[in-house]
Coordinates of C-alpha atoms and ligand atoms in Angstrom, one line a residue:
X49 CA 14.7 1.2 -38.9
X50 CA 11.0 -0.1 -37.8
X51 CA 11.1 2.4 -35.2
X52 CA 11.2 5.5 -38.0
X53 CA 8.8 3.3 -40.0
X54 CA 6.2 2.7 -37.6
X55 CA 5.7 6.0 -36.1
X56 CA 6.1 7.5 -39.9
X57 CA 3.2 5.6 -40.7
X58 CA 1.0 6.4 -38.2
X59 CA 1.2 9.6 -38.8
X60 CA 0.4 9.6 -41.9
X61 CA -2.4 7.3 -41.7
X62 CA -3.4 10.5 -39.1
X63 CA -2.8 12.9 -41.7
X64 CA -4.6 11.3 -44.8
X65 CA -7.7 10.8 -42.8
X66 CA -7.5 14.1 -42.4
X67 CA -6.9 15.5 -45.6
X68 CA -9.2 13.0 -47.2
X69 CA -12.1 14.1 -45.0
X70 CA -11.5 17.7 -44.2
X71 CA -10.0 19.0 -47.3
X72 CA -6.5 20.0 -45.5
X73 CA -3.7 20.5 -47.7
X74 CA -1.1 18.3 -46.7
X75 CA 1.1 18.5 -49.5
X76 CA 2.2 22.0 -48.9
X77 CA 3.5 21.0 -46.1
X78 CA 0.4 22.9 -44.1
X79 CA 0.2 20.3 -41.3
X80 CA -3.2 20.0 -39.9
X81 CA -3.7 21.4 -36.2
X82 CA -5.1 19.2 -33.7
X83 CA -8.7 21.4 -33.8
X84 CA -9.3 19.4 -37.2
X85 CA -9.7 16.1 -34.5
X86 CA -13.4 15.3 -35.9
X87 CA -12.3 13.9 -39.2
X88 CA -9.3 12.2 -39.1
X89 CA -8.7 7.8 -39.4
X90 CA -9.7 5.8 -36.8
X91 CA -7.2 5.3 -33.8
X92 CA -6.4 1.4 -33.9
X93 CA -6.0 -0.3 -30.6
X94 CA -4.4 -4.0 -30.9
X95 CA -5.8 -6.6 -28.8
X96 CA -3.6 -9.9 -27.7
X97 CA -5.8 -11.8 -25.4
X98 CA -7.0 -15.2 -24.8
X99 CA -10.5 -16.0 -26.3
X100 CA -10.0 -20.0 -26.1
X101 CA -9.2 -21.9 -23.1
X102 CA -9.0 -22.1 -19.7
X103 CA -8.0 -17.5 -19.9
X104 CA -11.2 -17.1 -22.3
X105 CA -13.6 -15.7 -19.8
X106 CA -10.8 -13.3 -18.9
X107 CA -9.9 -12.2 -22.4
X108 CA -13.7 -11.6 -23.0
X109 CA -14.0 -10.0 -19.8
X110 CA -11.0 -7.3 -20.0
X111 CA -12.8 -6.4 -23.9
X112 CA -16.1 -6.3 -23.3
X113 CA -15.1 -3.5 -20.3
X114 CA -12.6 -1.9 -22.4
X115 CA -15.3 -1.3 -25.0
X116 CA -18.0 -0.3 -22.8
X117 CA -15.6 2.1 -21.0
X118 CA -14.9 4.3 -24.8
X119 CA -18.6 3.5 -25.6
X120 CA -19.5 5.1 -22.4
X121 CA -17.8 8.4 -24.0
X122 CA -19.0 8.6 -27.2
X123 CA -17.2 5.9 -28.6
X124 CA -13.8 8.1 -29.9
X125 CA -10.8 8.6 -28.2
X126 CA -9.0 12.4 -28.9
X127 CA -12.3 12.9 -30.8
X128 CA -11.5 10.0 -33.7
X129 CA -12.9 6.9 -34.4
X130 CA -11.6 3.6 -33.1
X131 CA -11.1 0.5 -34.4
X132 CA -10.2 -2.7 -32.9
X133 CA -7.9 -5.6 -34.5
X134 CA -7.9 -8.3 -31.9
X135 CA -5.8 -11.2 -31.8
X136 CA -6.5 -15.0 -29.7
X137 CA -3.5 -15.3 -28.2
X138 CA -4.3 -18.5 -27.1
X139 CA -2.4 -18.6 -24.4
X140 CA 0.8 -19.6 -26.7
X141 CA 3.8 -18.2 -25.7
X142 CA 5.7 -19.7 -29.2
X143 CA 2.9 -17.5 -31.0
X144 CA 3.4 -14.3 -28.7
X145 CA 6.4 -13.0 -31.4
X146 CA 4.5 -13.6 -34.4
X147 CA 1.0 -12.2 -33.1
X148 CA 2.9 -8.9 -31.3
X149 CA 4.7 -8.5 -34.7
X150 CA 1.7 -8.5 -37.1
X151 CA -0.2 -6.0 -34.9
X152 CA 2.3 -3.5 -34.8
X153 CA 4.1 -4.4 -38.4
X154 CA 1.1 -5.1 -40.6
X155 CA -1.9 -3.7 -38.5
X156 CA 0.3 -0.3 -37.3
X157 CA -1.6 -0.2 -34.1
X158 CA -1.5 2.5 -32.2
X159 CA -1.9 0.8 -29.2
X160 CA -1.2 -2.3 -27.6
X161 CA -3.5 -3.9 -25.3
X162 CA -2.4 -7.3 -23.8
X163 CA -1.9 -9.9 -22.4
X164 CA -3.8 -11.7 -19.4
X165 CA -0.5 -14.3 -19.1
X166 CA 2.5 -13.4 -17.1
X167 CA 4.8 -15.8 -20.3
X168 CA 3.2 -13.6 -23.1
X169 CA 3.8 -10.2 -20.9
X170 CA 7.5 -10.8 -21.0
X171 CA 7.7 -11.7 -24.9
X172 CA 5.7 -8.7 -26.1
X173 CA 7.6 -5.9 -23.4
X174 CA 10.9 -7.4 -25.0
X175 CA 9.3 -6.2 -28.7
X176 CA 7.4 -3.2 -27.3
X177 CA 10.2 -1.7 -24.8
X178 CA 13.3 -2.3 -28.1
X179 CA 10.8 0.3 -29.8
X180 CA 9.2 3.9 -29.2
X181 CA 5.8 2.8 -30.8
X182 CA 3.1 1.8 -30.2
X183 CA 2.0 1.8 -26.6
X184 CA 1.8 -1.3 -24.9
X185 CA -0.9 -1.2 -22.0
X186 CA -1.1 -4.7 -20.1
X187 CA -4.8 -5.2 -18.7
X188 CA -3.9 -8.2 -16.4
X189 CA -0.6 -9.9 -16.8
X190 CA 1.2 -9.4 -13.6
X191 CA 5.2 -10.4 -14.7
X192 CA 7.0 -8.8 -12.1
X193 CA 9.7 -8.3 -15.1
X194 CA 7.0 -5.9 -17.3
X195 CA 7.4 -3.5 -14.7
X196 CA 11.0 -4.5 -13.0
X197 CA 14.1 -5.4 -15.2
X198 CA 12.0 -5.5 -18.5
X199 CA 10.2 -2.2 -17.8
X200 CA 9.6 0.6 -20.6
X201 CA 8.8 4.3 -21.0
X202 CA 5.9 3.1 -23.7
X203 CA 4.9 0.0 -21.2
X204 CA 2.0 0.7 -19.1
X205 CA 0.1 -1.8 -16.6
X206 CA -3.7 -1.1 -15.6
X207 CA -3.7 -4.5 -13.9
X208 CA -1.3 -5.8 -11.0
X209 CA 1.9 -7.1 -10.3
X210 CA 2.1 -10.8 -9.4
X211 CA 3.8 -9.9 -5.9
X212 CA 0.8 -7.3 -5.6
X213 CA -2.3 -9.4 -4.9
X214 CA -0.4 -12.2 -3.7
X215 CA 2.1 -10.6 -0.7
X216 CA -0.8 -9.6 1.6
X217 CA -2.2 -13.2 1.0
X218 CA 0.4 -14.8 2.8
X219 CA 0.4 -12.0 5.6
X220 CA -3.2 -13.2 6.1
X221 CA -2.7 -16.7 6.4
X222 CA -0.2 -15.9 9.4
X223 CA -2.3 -13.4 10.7
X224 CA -5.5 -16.1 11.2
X225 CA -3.2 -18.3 12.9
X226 CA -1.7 -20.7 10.6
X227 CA 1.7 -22.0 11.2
X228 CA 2.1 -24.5 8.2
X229 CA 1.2 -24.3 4.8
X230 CA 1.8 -25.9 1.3
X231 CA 1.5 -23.9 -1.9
X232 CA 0.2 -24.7 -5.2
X233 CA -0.1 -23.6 -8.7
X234 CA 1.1 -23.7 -12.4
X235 CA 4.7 -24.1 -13.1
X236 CA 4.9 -20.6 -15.0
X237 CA 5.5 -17.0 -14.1
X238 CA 2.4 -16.2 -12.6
X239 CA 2.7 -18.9 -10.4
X240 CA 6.4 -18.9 -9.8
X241 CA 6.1 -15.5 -8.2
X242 CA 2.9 -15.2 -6.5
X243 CA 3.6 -18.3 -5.1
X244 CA 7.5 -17.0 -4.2
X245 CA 5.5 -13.3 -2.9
X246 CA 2.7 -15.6 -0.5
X247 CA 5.6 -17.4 1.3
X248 CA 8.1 -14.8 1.9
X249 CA 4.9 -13.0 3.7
X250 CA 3.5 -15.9 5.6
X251 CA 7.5 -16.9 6.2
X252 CA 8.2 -13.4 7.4
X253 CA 5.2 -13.5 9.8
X254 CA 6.2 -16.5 11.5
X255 CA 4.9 -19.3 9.8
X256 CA 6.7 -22.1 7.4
X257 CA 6.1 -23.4 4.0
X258 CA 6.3 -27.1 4.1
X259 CA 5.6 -27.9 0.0
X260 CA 5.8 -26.3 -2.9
X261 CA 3.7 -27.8 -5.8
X262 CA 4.4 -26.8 -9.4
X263 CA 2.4 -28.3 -12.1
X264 CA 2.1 -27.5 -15.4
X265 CA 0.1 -24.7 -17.3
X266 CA -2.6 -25.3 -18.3
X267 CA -2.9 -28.9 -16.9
X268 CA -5.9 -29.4 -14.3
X269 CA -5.4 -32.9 -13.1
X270 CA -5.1 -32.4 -9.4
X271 CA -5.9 -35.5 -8.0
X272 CA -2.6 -36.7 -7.1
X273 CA -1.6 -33.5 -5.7
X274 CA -4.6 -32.8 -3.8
X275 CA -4.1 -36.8 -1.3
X276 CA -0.2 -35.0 -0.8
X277 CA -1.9 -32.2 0.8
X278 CA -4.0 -34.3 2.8
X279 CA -0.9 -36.7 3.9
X280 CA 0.9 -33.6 5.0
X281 CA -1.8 -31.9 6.8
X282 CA -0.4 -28.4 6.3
X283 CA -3.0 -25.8 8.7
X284 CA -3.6 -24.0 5.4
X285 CA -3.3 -24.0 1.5
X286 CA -2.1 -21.1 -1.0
X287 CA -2.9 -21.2 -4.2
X288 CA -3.2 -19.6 -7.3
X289 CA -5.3 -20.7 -10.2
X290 CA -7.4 -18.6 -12.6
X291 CA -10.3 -18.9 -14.9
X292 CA -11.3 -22.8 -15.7
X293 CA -8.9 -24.3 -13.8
X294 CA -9.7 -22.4 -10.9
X295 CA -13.1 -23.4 -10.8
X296 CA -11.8 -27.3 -11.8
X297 CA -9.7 -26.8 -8.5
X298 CA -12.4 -25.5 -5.9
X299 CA -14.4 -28.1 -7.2
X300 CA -11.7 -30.6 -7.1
X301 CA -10.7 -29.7 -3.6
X302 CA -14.2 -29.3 -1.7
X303 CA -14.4 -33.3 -3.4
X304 CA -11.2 -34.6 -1.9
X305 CA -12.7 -33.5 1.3
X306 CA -10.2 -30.5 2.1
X307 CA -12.0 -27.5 1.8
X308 CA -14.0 -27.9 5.7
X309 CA -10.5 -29.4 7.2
X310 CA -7.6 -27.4 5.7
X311 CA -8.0 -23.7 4.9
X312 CA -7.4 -22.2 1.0
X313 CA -5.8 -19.0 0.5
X314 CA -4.2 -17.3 -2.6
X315 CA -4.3 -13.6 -4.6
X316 CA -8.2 -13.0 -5.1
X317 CA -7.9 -14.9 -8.7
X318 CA -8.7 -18.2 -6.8
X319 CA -12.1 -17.2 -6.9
X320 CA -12.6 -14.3 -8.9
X321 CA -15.2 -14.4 -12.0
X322 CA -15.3 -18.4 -11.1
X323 CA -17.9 -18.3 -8.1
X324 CA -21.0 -19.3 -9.8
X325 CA -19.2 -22.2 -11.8
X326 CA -17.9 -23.5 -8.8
X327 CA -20.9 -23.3 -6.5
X328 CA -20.4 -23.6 -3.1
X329 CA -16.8 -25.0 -3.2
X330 CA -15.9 -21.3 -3.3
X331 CA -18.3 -20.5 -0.3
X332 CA -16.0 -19.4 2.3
X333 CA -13.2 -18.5 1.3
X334 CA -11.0 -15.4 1.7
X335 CA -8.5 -13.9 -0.3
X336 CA -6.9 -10.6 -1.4
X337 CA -7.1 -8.7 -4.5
X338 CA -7.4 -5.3 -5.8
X339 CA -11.2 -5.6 -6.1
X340 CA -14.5 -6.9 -4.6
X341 CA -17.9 -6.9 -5.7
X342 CA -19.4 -5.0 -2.6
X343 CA -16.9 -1.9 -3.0
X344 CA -19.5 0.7 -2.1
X345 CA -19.4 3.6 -4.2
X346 CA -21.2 4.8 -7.1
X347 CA -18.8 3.9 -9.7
X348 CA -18.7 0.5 -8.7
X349 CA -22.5 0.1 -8.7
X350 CA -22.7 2.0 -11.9
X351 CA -19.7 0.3 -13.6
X352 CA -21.3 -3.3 -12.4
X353 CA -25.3 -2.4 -13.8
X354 CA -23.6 -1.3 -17.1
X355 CA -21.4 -4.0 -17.7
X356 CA -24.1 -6.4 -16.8
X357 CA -26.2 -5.1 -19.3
X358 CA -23.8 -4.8 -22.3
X359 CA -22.0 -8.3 -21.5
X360 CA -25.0 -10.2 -19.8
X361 CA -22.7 -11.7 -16.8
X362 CA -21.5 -10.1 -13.8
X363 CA -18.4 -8.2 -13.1
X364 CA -15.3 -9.2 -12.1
X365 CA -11.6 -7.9 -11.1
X366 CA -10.6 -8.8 -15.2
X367 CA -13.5 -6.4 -16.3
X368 CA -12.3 -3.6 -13.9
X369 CA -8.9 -4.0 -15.6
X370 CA -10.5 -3.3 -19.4
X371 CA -12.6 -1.0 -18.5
X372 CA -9.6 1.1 -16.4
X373 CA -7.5 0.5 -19.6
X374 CA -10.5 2.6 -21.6
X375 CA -10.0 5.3 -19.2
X376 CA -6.2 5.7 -19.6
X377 CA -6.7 5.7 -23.5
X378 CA -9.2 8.1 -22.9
X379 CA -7.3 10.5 -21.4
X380 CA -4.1 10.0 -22.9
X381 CA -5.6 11.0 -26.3
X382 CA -7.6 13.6 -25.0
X383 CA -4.3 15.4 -24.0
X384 CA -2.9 14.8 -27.7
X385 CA -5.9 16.5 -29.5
X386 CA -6.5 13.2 -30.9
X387 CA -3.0 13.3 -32.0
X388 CA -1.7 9.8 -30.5
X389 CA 1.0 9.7 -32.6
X390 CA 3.0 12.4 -30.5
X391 CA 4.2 9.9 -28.4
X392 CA 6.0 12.1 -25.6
X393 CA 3.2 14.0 -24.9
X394 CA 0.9 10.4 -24.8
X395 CA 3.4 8.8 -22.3
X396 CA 3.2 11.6 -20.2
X397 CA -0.7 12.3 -20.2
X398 CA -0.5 8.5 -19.4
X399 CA 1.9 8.8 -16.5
X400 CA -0.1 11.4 -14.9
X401 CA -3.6 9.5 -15.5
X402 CA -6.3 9.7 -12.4
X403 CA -8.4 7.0 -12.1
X404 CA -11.3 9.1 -9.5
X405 CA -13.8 6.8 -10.8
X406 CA -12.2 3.2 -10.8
X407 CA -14.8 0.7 -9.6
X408 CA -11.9 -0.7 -7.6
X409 CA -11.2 2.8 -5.9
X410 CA -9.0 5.6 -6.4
X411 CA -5.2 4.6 -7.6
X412 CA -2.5 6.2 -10.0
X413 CA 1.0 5.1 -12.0
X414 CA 4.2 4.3 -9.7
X415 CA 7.2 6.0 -11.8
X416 CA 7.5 2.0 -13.2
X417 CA 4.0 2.2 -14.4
X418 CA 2.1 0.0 -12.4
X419 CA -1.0 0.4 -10.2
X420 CA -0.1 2.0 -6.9
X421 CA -3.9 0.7 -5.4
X422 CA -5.4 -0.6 -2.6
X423 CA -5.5 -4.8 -2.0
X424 CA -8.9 -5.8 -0.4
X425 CA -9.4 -8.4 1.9
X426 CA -12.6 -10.4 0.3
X427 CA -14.8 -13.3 1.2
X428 CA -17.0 -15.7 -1.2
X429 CA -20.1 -15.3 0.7
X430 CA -23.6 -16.2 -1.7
X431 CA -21.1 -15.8 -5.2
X432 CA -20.3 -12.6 -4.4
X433 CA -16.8 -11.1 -3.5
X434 CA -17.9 -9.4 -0.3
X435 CA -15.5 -6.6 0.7
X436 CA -14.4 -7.5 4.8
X437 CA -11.6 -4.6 4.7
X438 CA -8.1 -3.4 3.2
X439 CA -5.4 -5.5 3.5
X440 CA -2.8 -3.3 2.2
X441 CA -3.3 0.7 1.4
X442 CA -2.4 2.2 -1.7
X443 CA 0.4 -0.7 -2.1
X444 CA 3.2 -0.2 -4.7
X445 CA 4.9 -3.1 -6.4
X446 CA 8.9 -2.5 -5.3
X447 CA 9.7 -2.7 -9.3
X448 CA 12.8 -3.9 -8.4
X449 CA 15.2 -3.7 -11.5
X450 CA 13.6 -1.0 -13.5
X451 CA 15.5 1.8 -15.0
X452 CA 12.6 4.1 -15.0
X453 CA 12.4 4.7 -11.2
Ligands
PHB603 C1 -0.8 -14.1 -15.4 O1 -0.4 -15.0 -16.1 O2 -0.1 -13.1 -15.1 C2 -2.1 -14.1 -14.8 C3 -3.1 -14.9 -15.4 C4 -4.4 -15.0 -14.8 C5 -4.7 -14.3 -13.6 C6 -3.7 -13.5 -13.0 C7 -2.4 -13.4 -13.6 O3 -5.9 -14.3 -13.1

């Protein structure tokens, strides 16, 4: 029964740091109390997260934050040590089994933290959510499914759901006047349902989609797509595209001779961490996203100096997710003592997480798990995600299909 097994294990990898270090007899069947915290083996937090391809600046972004944030206490979580095993996910999702598996078979993580892609997200909440251990905590894949059909009592998101960022976008596009639009992005689950979330808004507020453009992930060769757009002559564009390939299709865009005539939209990820690859293609233009640079607040100025200086590049929405995911493991095993293998008492600590010093602003867990935040309405103006208002308050994803709520 892996189940038994796993959280058997972790325990008494828990217990033998103990004894080993403080002495404690075990054996006797004198269980150590959670005072003993100091001493005991590390707490291992499993990483799946792209470190190669066109997702690398997003993987690296999410763990350099995640880092900084337990660094910024004292580097322990509960009071014990912490050790990383990270895995490249490479964006596979044929690898996601065998990389979910190792972590929590061979590795007996005690925390999952993973992925950045919607694909992967699925896979690894079918393992996790079959299971009562370890906890998986996704710091950017927005599947609707992770917290909908496929959602978990040990499956917890610090990031978004697709429909999240991506709802308001389309409302936006209607509200500045556009009537017609064509969307575009990769044929995959991200895509697929931000995609699906920007039209039913922009449909809803009077306007029509004309085209839908599906290509696949990762491919950037957008020529071909990009004279369609002009042919049609949509009044605006939606689109979602992330990391490289965002910044291949600014660039690719502003050079077809699009970007002054037919206005881009899309969930803030268009843009986001991409602006200074990209140049001025991304000058311009406004999206909506659970972050912005210019969020003025002292934990967004002192979240962005300090990640600066530990990662040596600016911050972006990916970053705020790992560093947010630091926080929640922070407090989750600071209500076990240290203890994270009492996995009731972690869920819940989780579940009941406050997030007063977010860089994105103040948000908390819907009953699915999922953010429950505030979606800005940004601008590209000089590289920088400038904040022009909220487009949706404290928005909740509708988690439609999930047992939990
Ligand atoms: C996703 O696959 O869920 C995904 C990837 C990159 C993003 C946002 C969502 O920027």
């Amino acid at each position: 029964m892996p189940k038994k097994q796993n959280s058997t294990t972790t325990r008494r990898r828990f217990l033998v740091g103990t004894a080993a270090t403080t002495g404690l007899a075990v054996a006797g069947g004198v269980l150590p109390t959670r005072f003993a915290i100091g001493a005991m083996a590390p707490i291992k937090i499993g990483i799946l997260l792209p470190y190669s391809g066109t997702y690398a600046a997003l993987g690296n972004a999410i763990t350099d934050a995640l880092k900084l944030r337990i660094e910024q206490a004292g580097g322990k979580l509960g009071g014990r040590d912490v050790e990383y095993v990270a895995i490249n996910s490479e964006m596979s999702v044929p690898k996601a089994p065998t990389n979910t598996e190792k972590l929590i078979k061979k590795d007996e993580v005690d925390f999952l933290v993973g992925p950045v892609h919607s694909g992967i997200a699925a896979v690894m909440a079918k393992i996790v959510g079959k299971r009562t251990a370890p906890i998986m905590i996704v710091p950017n894949a927005g599947s609707n499914a992770v917290t909908g059909p496929l959602c978990g009592k040990n499956i917890f998101r610090t990031s978004f759901s697709n429909w999240q960022p991506a709802y308001p976008g389309g409302e936006l596009m209607a509200k500045e006047g556009h009537k017609t639009a064509v969307t575009i992005s990769w044929k995959y689950g991200a895509g697929i349902q931000m995609m699906g979330a920007g039209k039913e808004a922009f449909e809803k507020n009077g306007g029509k989609v004309v085209q839908e453009i599906l290509i696949p992930f990762p491919q950037v060769e957008f020529q071909a797509h990009l004279a369609e757009i002009a042919a049609l002559k949509p009044d605006a564009v939606f689109a979602f595209y992330s990391g490289g390939g965002a910044t291949k299709f600014l660039q690719d865009y502003a050079a077809a001779g699009l970007k002054d005539n037919i206005p881009l939209y899309g969930p803030g990820f268009l843009t986001e961490g991409v602006t200074k690859a990209a140049g001025a293609a991304a000058e311009g233009i406004k999206t909506t996203l659970h972050y912005a640079d210019t969020l003025d607040t002292d934990a967004n100025r002192n979240f962005r100096s300090a990640y600066q200086a530990v990662a040596g590049r600016g911050a972006d929405v990916f970053a705020v997710q790992g560093y947010d995911t630091g926080s929640l493991l922070l407090q989750a095993a600071a209500a076990v003592g240290g203890d994270v293998s009492a996995s009731a008492d972690v869920i819940k600590a989780m579940e009941q997480a406050t997030f007063p010093d977010s860089p994105r602003g103040d948000w908390h867990m819907s009953k699915a798990h999922n953010p429950i935040q505030d979606i800005y309405l940004r601008q590209v103006v000089n590289g920088e995600q400038k904040l022009l208002g909220v487009a949706a308050k404290q928005l909740e994803d509708p988690a439609t299909g999930c047992k939990l709520v």
